[in-house]
Coordinates of N, CA and C in Angstrom, one line a residue:
M30 N -23.5 66.7 44.4 CA -24.2 67.3 43.3 C -23.2 67.8 42.2
S31 N -23.4 67.5 41.0 CA -22.5 68.0 39.9 C -22.5 69.5 39.9
S32 N -21.3 70.1 39.6 CA -21.2 71.5 39.6 C -22.1 72.1 38.5
Y33 N -22.3 71.4 37.4 CA -23.1 71.9 36.3 C -24.6 71.8 36.6
N34 N -25.0 71.2 37.7 CA -26.4 71.2 38.1 C -26.7 72.3 39.2
R35 N -25.7 72.9 39.7 CA -25.9 73.9 40.7 C -26.4 75.2 40.0
P36 N -27.4 75.8 40.6 CA -27.9 77.1 40.0 C -26.9 78.2 40.2
L37 N -27.1 79.1 39.2 CA -26.3 80.4 39.3 C -27.2 81.5 39.6
E38 N -26.7 82.4 40.4 CA -27.4 83.7 40.6 C -26.7 84.7 39.6
I39 N -27.6 85.3 38.8 CA -27.1 86.2 37.7 C -27.5 87.6 38.0
H40 N -26.6 88.5 38.0 CA -26.9 89.9 38.3 C -26.5 90.7 37.0
V41 N -27.5 91.5 36.5 CA -27.3 92.4 35.3 C -27.4 93.8 35.8
H42 N -26.3 94.6 35.5 CA -26.2 95.9 36.0 C -25.7 96.9 35.0
G43 N -26.4 98.0 34.8 CA -26.0 99.0 33.8 C -27.0 100.0 33.5
Q44 N -26.6 101.1 32.8 CA -27.5 102.1 32.3 C -27.3 102.3 30.8
V45 N -28.4 102.4 30.1 CA -28.2 102.7 28.6 C -29.1 103.9 28.3
I46 N -28.5 104.9 27.7 CA -29.2 106.1 27.2 C -29.8 105.7 25.9
L47 N -31.2 105.8 25.8 CA -31.9 105.4 24.6 C -32.2 106.6 23.7
R48 N -32.5 106.3 22.4 CA -32.9 107.4 21.5 C -34.2 108.0 22.0
A49 N -34.3 109.3 21.7 CA -35.5 110.0 22.3 C -36.8 109.5 21.8
E50 N -36.9 108.9 20.6 CA -38.1 108.4 20.1 C -38.5 107.0 20.6
V51 N -37.6 106.3 21.4 CA -37.9 105.0 21.9 C -39.0 105.0 22.9
V52 N -40.0 104.1 22.7 CA -41.1 103.9 23.6 C -41.0 102.6 24.3
F53 N -41.9 102.4 25.3 CA -41.8 101.2 26.1 C -42.0 99.9 25.3
A54 N -42.9 100.0 24.4 CA -43.1 98.8 23.6 C -41.9 98.3 22.8
Q55 N -41.1 99.2 22.3 CA -39.8 98.9 21.7 C -38.8 98.3 22.6
L56 N -38.8 98.9 23.8 CA -37.8 98.4 24.9 C -38.2 97.0 25.3
Q57 N -39.5 96.8 25.5 CA -40.0 95.5 25.9 C -39.7 94.4 24.9
D58 N -39.7 94.8 23.6 CA -39.4 93.8 22.5 C -37.9 93.5 22.6
A59 N -37.1 94.6 22.8 CA -35.6 94.4 22.8 C -35.2 93.6 24.0
L60 N -35.9 93.7 25.1 CA -35.5 92.9 26.3 C -36.3 91.6 26.4
K61 N -36.9 91.2 25.4 CA -37.7 90.0 25.4 C -36.9 88.8 25.8
P62 N -35.6 88.7 25.3 CA -34.8 87.5 25.8 C -34.7 87.4 27.3
L63 N -34.6 88.6 28.0 CA -34.5 88.5 29.4 C -35.8 88.0 30.1
W64 N -36.9 88.7 29.7 CA -38.1 88.3 30.4 C -38.7 87.0 30.0
K65 N -38.4 86.5 28.8 CA -38.7 85.2 28.4 C -37.9 84.1 29.2
Y66 N -36.6 84.4 29.4 CA -35.8 83.6 30.2 C -36.3 83.4 31.6
A67 N -36.9 84.5 32.1 CA -37.4 84.5 33.5 C -38.8 83.8 33.6
G68 N -39.3 83.4 32.4 CA -40.6 82.7 32.4 C -41.8 83.7 32.5
A69 N -41.6 84.9 32.2 CA -42.6 85.9 32.3 C -43.3 86.1 31.0
R70 N -44.5 86.8 31.0 CA -45.2 87.1 29.8 C -45.0 88.5 29.3
S71 N -44.3 89.3 30.1 CA -44.0 90.7 29.6 C -42.8 91.2 30.4
L72 N -42.3 92.4 30.0 CA -41.2 93.0 30.7 C -41.7 93.4 32.1
A73 N -42.9 93.9 32.2 CA -43.4 94.4 33.5 C -43.5 93.3 34.5
D74 N -43.8 92.1 34.0 CA -43.9 90.9 34.9 C -42.6 90.5 35.4
A75 N -41.5 90.7 34.7 CA -40.2 90.2 35.0 C -39.3 91.3 35.6
A76 N -39.8 92.6 35.6 CA -38.9 93.7 35.9 C -38.4 93.7 37.4
D77 N -39.1 93.1 38.3 CA -38.6 93.1 39.7 C -37.5 92.1 39.8
S78 N -36.5 92.5 40.6 CA -35.4 91.7 40.9 C -35.7 90.6 42.0
S79 N -34.8 89.6 42.1 CA -35.0 88.6 43.1 C -34.8 89.2 44.5
Y80 N -34.1 90.4 44.5 CA -33.8 91.1 45.8 C -34.6 92.4 45.9
E81 N -35.3 92.6 47.0 CA -36.1 93.7 47.2 C -35.3 95.1 47.2
D82 N -34.0 95.0 47.6 CA -33.3 96.2 47.6 C -32.7 96.7 46.3
E83 N -33.0 95.9 45.2 CA -32.5 96.2 43.9 C -33.7 96.8 43.1
P84 N -33.5 97.8 42.3 CA -34.6 98.4 41.6 C -35.1 97.6 40.4
G85 N -34.4 96.6 40.0 CA -34.8 95.7 38.9 C -34.6 96.4 37.5
I86 N -35.5 96.3 36.6 CA -35.4 96.8 35.3 C -36.4 98.0 35.2
K87 N -35.8 99.2 35.0 CA -36.6 100.4 34.9 C -36.4 101.2 33.6
F88 N -37.5 101.8 33.1 CA -37.5 102.6 32.0 C -37.9 104.0 32.3
D89 N -37.1 105.0 32.2 CA -37.4 106.4 32.5 C -37.7 107.1 31.1
P90 N -38.9 107.3 30.7 CA -39.2 107.9 29.4 C -38.8 109.4 29.3
Q91 N -38.8 110.1 30.5 CA -38.4 111.5 30.5 C -36.9 111.6 30.2
E92 N -36.1 110.8 30.9 CA -34.7 110.8 30.7 C -34.2 109.9 29.6
H93 N -35.1 109.2 29.0 CA -34.8 108.2 27.9 C -33.7 107.3 28.4
L94 N -33.9 106.7 29.5 CA -32.9 105.9 30.2 C -33.4 104.5 30.6
L95 N -32.7 103.5 30.3 CA -32.9 102.1 30.7 C -31.9 101.9 31.9
Q96 N -32.5 101.5 33.0 CA -31.6 101.2 34.2 C -31.9 99.7 34.6
M97 N -30.8 99.0 34.8 CA -30.9 97.6 35.1 C -30.0 97.3 36.4
C98 N -30.7 96.8 37.4 CA -30.0 96.3 38.6 C -30.9 95.1 39.0
W99 N -30.7 94.0 38.4 CA -31.7 92.9 38.3 C -31.0 91.6 38.5
T100 N -31.5 90.8 39.4 CA -30.9 89.5 39.7 C -32.0 88.4 39.4
I101 N -31.5 87.3 38.7 CA -32.3 86.2 38.4 C -31.5 84.9 38.6
E102 N -32.2 83.8 38.9 CA -31.6 82.5 39.0 C -31.6 81.9 37.7
G103 N -30.4 81.3 37.3 CA -30.3 80.7 36.0 C -29.1 79.8 35.8
D104 N -28.6 79.7 34.6 CA -27.5 78.8 34.4 C -26.6 79.4 33.3
D105 N -25.6 78.7 32.8 CA -24.7 79.2 31.8 C -25.5 79.5 30.5
D106 N -26.6 78.9 30.2 CA -27.3 79.2 29.0 C -27.9 80.6 28.9
F107 N -27.8 81.3 30.1 CA -28.2 82.7 30.1 C -27.3 83.6 29.2
R108 N -26.1 83.1 28.9 CA -25.1 83.9 28.1 C -25.7 84.1 26.7
Q109 N -26.4 83.1 26.1 CA -27.0 83.3 24.8 C -28.1 84.4 24.9
T110 N -28.8 84.5 26.0 CA -29.8 85.5 26.2 C -29.2 86.9 26.2
L111 N -28.0 87.0 26.8 CA -27.3 88.3 26.8 C -26.8 88.7 25.4
D112 N -26.4 87.8 24.6 CA -26.0 88.1 23.2 C -27.2 88.7 22.4
E113 N -28.3 88.1 22.6 CA -29.5 88.5 21.9 C -30.0 89.9 22.4
M114 N -29.9 90.1 23.7 CA -30.3 91.4 24.3 C -29.4 92.5 23.8
C115 N -28.1 92.3 23.7 CA -27.2 93.3 23.3 C -27.4 93.7 21.8
M116 N -27.7 92.7 21.0 CA -27.9 93.0 19.6 C -29.2 93.9 19.5
N117 N -30.2 93.6 20.3 CA -31.4 94.3 20.2 C -31.2 95.8 20.8
L118 N -30.5 95.9 21.8 CA -30.2 97.2 22.4 C -29.4 98.1 21.5
N119 N -28.6 97.5 20.7 CA -27.8 98.3 19.8 C -28.7 99.2 18.9
E120 N -29.9 98.7 18.6 CA -30.8 99.4 17.7 C -31.5 100.5 18.4
L121 N -31.5 100.5 19.7 CA -32.2 101.5 20.5 C -31.3 102.5 21.2
A122 N -30.0 102.2 21.3 CA -29.1 103.0 22.1 C -28.8 104.3 21.4
Q123 N -28.7 105.4 22.2 CA -28.3 106.7 21.7 C -26.8 106.8 21.7
T124 N -26.2 106.3 22.8 CA -24.7 106.4 23.0 C -24.2 105.0 23.4
G125 N -22.9 104.8 23.5 CA -22.4 103.6 23.9 C -22.6 103.4 25.4
A126 N -22.7 102.1 25.9 CA -22.9 101.9 27.3 C -22.3 100.5 27.7
A127 N -21.9 100.4 28.9 CA -21.3 99.1 29.4 C -22.4 98.5 30.3
I128 N -22.5 97.2 30.2 CA -23.4 96.4 31.1 C -22.6 95.3 31.8
E129 N -22.6 95.3 33.1 CA -21.9 94.3 33.9 C -22.8 93.1 34.2
V130 N -22.3 91.9 34.1 CA -23.1 90.7 34.4 C -22.2 89.9 35.3
T131 N -22.8 89.6 36.5 CA -22.0 88.7 37.4 C -22.8 87.4 37.5
F132 N -22.0 86.3 37.4 CA -22.5 84.9 37.6 C -22.0 84.5 38.9
Y133 N -22.9 84.2 39.9 CA -22.4 83.8 41.2 C -22.9 82.4 41.5
D134 N -22.0 81.5 41.8 CA -22.3 80.1 42.2 C -22.8 80.1 43.6
T135 N -24.1 80.1 43.8 CA -24.7 80.3 45.1 C -24.5 79.1 46.1
E136 N -24.3 77.9 45.5 CA -24.1 76.7 46.4 C -22.7 76.3 46.5
F137 N -21.8 77.0 46.0 CA -20.3 76.7 46.1 C -19.9 77.1 47.5
D138 N -19.2 76.2 48.2 CA -18.6 76.5 49.5 C -17.1 76.3 49.4
D139 N -16.4 77.3 49.7 CA -14.9 77.2 49.5 C -14.3 76.1 50.4
E140 N -14.8 76.0 51.6 CA -14.2 75.1 52.6 C -14.7 73.6 52.2
D141 N -16.0 73.5 52.0 CA -16.5 72.1 51.7 C -16.0 71.5 50.4
E142 N -15.7 72.4 49.4 CA -15.4 71.9 48.1 C -13.9 71.7 47.9
E143 N -13.1 72.1 48.9 CA -11.6 72.0 48.8 C -11.2 70.5 48.6
E144 N -11.9 69.6 49.4 CA -11.5 68.2 49.4 C -11.9 67.5 48.1
S145 N -12.9 68.0 47.4 CA -13.3 67.4 46.2 C -12.8 68.0 44.9
D146 N -11.9 69.0 45.1 CA -11.3 69.7 44.0 C -12.3 70.4 43.1
A147 N -13.5 70.6 43.5 CA -14.5 71.3 42.7 C -14.1 72.8 42.6
Q148 N -14.6 73.4 41.6 CA -14.3 74.8 41.3 C -15.6 75.6 41.2
S149 N -15.5 76.9 41.7 CA -16.6 77.8 41.6 C -16.9 78.1 40.2
R150 N -18.2 78.3 39.9 CA -18.6 78.7 38.5 C -18.8 80.2 38.4
D151 N -18.3 80.9 39.4 CA -18.4 82.4 39.3 C -17.7 82.9 38.0
D152 N -18.3 84.0 37.5 CA -17.7 84.6 36.4 C -18.2 86.1 36.3
F153 N -17.5 86.9 35.6 CA -17.9 88.3 35.5 C -17.7 88.7 34.0
V154 N -18.7 89.3 33.4 CA -18.7 89.6 32.0 C -19.0 91.1 31.8
M155 N -18.3 91.8 31.0 CA -18.6 93.2 30.7 C -19.0 93.2 29.2
L156 N -20.3 93.6 29.0 CA -20.8 93.7 27.7 C -20.9 95.2 27.3
F157 N -20.9 95.4 26.0 CA -20.9 96.8 25.5 C -22.0 96.9 24.4
V158 N -22.8 97.9 24.5 CA -23.8 98.2 23.4 C -23.7 99.6 23.0
G159 N -24.2 99.9 21.8 CA -24.1 101.2 21.2 C -24.7 101.2 19.8
P160 N -24.9 102.4 19.3 CA -25.5 102.6 18.0 C -24.6 102.2 16.8
D161 N -23.3 102.2 17.1 CA -22.3 101.9 16.1 C -21.0 101.5 16.8
P162 N -20.0 100.9 16.0 CA -18.8 100.5 16.6 C -18.0 101.7 17.3
A163 N -18.1 102.9 16.7 CA -17.4 104.0 17.3 C -17.9 104.3 18.7
A164 N -19.2 104.3 18.9 CA -19.8 104.5 20.2 C -19.4 103.4 21.2
I165 N -19.3 102.2 20.8 CA -18.9 101.1 21.6 C -17.4 101.3 22.1
M166 N -16.6 101.6 21.1 CA -15.2 101.7 21.4 C -14.9 102.9 22.3
Q167 N -15.8 103.9 22.2 CA -15.7 105.1 23.1 C -15.8 104.7 24.5
V168 N -16.8 103.8 24.8 CA -17.0 103.4 26.2 C -15.8 102.5 26.6
Q169 N -15.4 101.6 25.8 CA -14.2 100.7 26.1 C -13.0 101.6 26.5
R170 N -12.7 102.5 25.6 CA -11.5 103.4 25.9 C -11.6 104.1 27.2
D171 N -12.8 104.7 27.4 CA -13.0 105.5 28.7 C -12.8 104.6 29.9
L172 N -13.4 103.4 29.9 CA -13.2 102.5 31.0 C -11.8 102.1 31.2
L173 N -11.1 101.8 30.1 CA -9.7 101.4 30.2 C -8.8 102.5 30.8
V174 N -9.0 103.8 30.3 CA -8.3 104.9 30.8 C -8.6 105.1 32.3
Q175 N -9.8 105.0 32.7 CA -10.2 105.1 34.1 C -9.4 104.1 35.0
D176 N -9.4 102.8 34.5 CA -8.8 101.8 35.3 C -7.3 102.0 35.4
V177 N -6.7 102.3 34.2 CA -5.2 102.5 34.2 C -4.8 103.7 35.1
V178 N -5.5 104.8 35.0 CA -5.2 106.0 35.7 C -5.4 105.7 37.2
N179 N -6.5 105.1 37.6 CA -6.7 104.8 39.0 C -5.6 103.9 39.6
L180 N -5.1 103.0 38.8 CA -4.0 102.1 39.2 C -2.7 102.9 39.3
M181 N -2.4 103.7 38.4 CA -1.1 104.4 38.3 C -1.0 105.6 39.3
E182 N -2.2 106.1 39.6 CA -2.2 107.2 40.5 C -1.7 106.8 42.0
R183 N -1.6 105.5 42.2 CA -1.0 105.1 43.5 C 0.5 105.4 43.5
H184 N 1.1 105.6 42.3 CA 2.5 105.8 42.3 C 2.9 107.1 41.6
F185 N 2.0 107.7 40.8 CA 2.3 108.9 40.0 C 1.2 109.9 40.2
D186 N 1.6 111.2 40.0 CA 0.6 112.2 40.0 C -0.2 112.2 38.7
G187 N -1.5 112.5 38.8 CA -2.3 112.4 37.6 C -1.8 113.2 36.4
A188 N -1.2 114.3 36.7 CA -0.7 115.2 35.7 C 0.5 114.5 34.9
E189 N 1.1 113.5 35.5 CA 2.2 112.8 34.8 C 1.7 111.7 33.8
L190 N 0.4 111.5 33.8 CA 0.0 110.3 33.0 C -0.6 110.6 31.7
G191 N -0.4 111.9 31.2 CA -0.9 112.2 29.9 C -0.3 111.4 28.8
G192 N 1.0 111.0 28.9 CA 1.6 110.2 27.9 C 1.0 108.8 27.8
V193 N 0.6 108.3 29.0 CA 0.0 106.9 29.1 C -1.3 106.9 28.4
V194 N -2.1 108.0 28.7 CA -3.4 108.1 28.1 C -3.3 108.3 26.5
A195 N -2.3 109.0 26.1 CA -2.1 109.2 24.7 C -1.8 107.9 24.0
E196 N -1.0 107.0 24.7 CA -0.7 105.7 24.1 C -1.9 104.8 24.0
I197 N -2.8 104.9 25.0 CA -4.0 104.2 24.9 C -4.9 104.6 23.7
D198 N -4.9 106.0 23.6 CA -5.6 106.5 22.4 C -5.1 106.0 21.1
K199 N -3.8 105.9 21.0 CA -3.1 105.4 19.8 C -3.6 104.0 19.5
L200 N -3.6 103.2 20.5 CA -4.0 101.8 20.3 C -5.5 101.7 19.8
F201 N -6.4 102.4 20.5 CA -7.7 102.4 20.0 C -7.9 103.1 18.7
G202 N -7.1 104.1 18.4 CA -7.2 104.8 17.1 C -6.8 103.8 16.0
Q203 N -5.7 103.0 16.2 CA -5.3 102.1 15.2 C -6.3 101.0 15.0
R204 N -7.0 100.5 16.1 CA -8.0 99.5 16.0 C -9.2 100.1 15.2
F205 N -9.5 101.3 15.4 CA -10.6 101.9 14.7 C -10.3 102.2 13.2
D206 N -9.0 102.6 13.0 CA -8.6 102.8 11.6 C -8.8 101.5 10.8
D207 N -8.5 100.3 11.4 CA -8.6 99.1 10.7 C -10.1 98.8 10.4
L208 N -11.0 99.2 11.3 CA -12.4 99.1 11.0 C -12.9 100.0 9.9
V209 N -12.4 101.2 10.0 CA -12.7 102.2 8.9 C -12.3 101.7 7.6
N210 N -11.1 101.1 7.5 CA -10.7 100.6 6.2 C -11.5 99.4 5.7
S211 N -12.0 98.6 6.6 CA -12.7 97.4 6.2 C -14.2 97.6 6.1
L212 N -14.7 98.6 6.9 CA -16.2 98.7 6.9 C -16.7 100.1 6.5
Q213 N -15.7 101.1 6.3 CA -16.0 102.4 5.9 C -16.9 103.1 6.9
L214 N -16.5 103.1 8.1 CA -17.3 103.7 9.2 C -16.8 105.1 9.5
G215 N -17.7 105.9 10.2 CA -17.3 107.2 10.6 C -16.3 107.3 11.6
K216 N -15.5 108.3 11.6 CA -14.3 108.4 12.6 C -14.8 108.7 14.0
P217 N -14.3 108.0 15.0 CA -14.7 108.4 16.4 C -14.0 109.6 16.9
P218 N -14.5 110.2 17.9 CA -13.8 111.4 18.5 C -12.6 111.0 19.2
R219 N -11.5 111.8 19.1 CA -10.3 111.5 19.8 C -10.3 112.1 21.2
G220 N -9.6 111.6 22.1 CA -9.4 112.1 23.5 C -10.4 111.6 24.5
S221 N -11.6 111.3 24.0 CA -12.6 110.7 24.9 C -13.0 109.4 24.5
G222 N -12.4 108.8 23.6 CA -12.6 107.4 23.3 C -12.9 107.0 21.8
G223 N -13.1 105.8 21.6 CA -13.5 105.4 20.2 C -13.3 103.9 19.9
G224 N -14.2 103.2 19.2 CA -13.9 101.9 18.7 C -15.0 100.9 18.9
H225 N -14.7 99.7 18.6 CA -15.7 98.6 18.6 C -15.3 97.5 19.5
G226 N -16.2 96.9 20.3 CA -15.9 95.9 21.2 C -17.0 94.9 21.5
G227 N -16.7 93.9 22.3 CA -17.7 92.9 22.6 C -17.8 92.7 24.1
L228 N -17.1 91.8 24.7 CA -17.2 91.5 26.1 C -15.8 91.1 26.7
G229 N -15.8 91.1 28.0 CA -14.6 90.7 28.7 C -14.9 89.9 29.9
H230 N -14.0 89.0 30.3 CA -14.3 88.1 31.4 C -13.3 88.4 32.6
G231 N -13.8 88.1 33.8 CA -12.9 88.2 34.9 C -13.2 87.0 35.8
G232 N -12.1 86.5 36.5 CA -12.3 85.3 37.3 C -12.3 85.6 38.8
G233 N -12.4 84.6 39.6 CA -12.3 84.8 41.0 C -13.7 85.0 41.6
R234 N -13.8 84.8 43.0 CA -15.0 85.0 43.7 C -15.4 86.4 43.7
K235 N -16.6 86.8 43.4 CA -17.1 88.2 43.4 C -18.2 88.4 44.4
P236 N -18.4 89.7 44.8 CA -19.6 89.9 45.6 C -20.8 89.6 44.8
R237 N -22.0 89.6 45.6 CA -23.2 89.2 44.9 C -23.5 90.0 43.7
H238 N -23.3 91.3 43.8 CA -23.4 92.2 42.7 C -22.5 93.4 42.9
L239 N -22.2 94.1 41.8 CA -21.3 95.3 41.8 C -22.1 96.5 41.6
H240 N -21.8 97.6 42.4 CA -22.4 98.9 42.2 C -21.4 99.9 42.1

């Protein structure tokens, strides 16, 4: 079977804090690319995940929170669905948020495929949504600092890493200054993040989903 005909198991995972005035109907419209891809007629019909142990897509109106831990079978064309979803969620988000998407090649077998030189279609994408570029860059910066500090704390005490964090802030600050100059945007807060971003990719075989 051609690798491009093999189905992909796609897991969408993340939490987005929504504006206080957002109601279910608005969220259903924003997530229409997802539930239409699933072949459903509404968000409620598509909200359940393929796995019973996953909560699926949930809206908490009291906490103004969208929670996604949702798996669907699909293909690479799902990426366009994600682009549309992110643009829609930007309009509803109160703060910046990261959404993890794992593409898992369910029929790839490492041992069986070695002889045919086939490659797994696994992929991992990190998406960012937010009300403006400053909120998005805030999340990107915070995630990068967390990753760098976690890595370097294997060799250094956390108190020694202030200079490293300051350099990361400078990089994001410069990126945002460029945006301010070109788009006349509001300045992001220093020290806890800032900036504009899109998505990132990671290779290699991944677990079915990440928590």
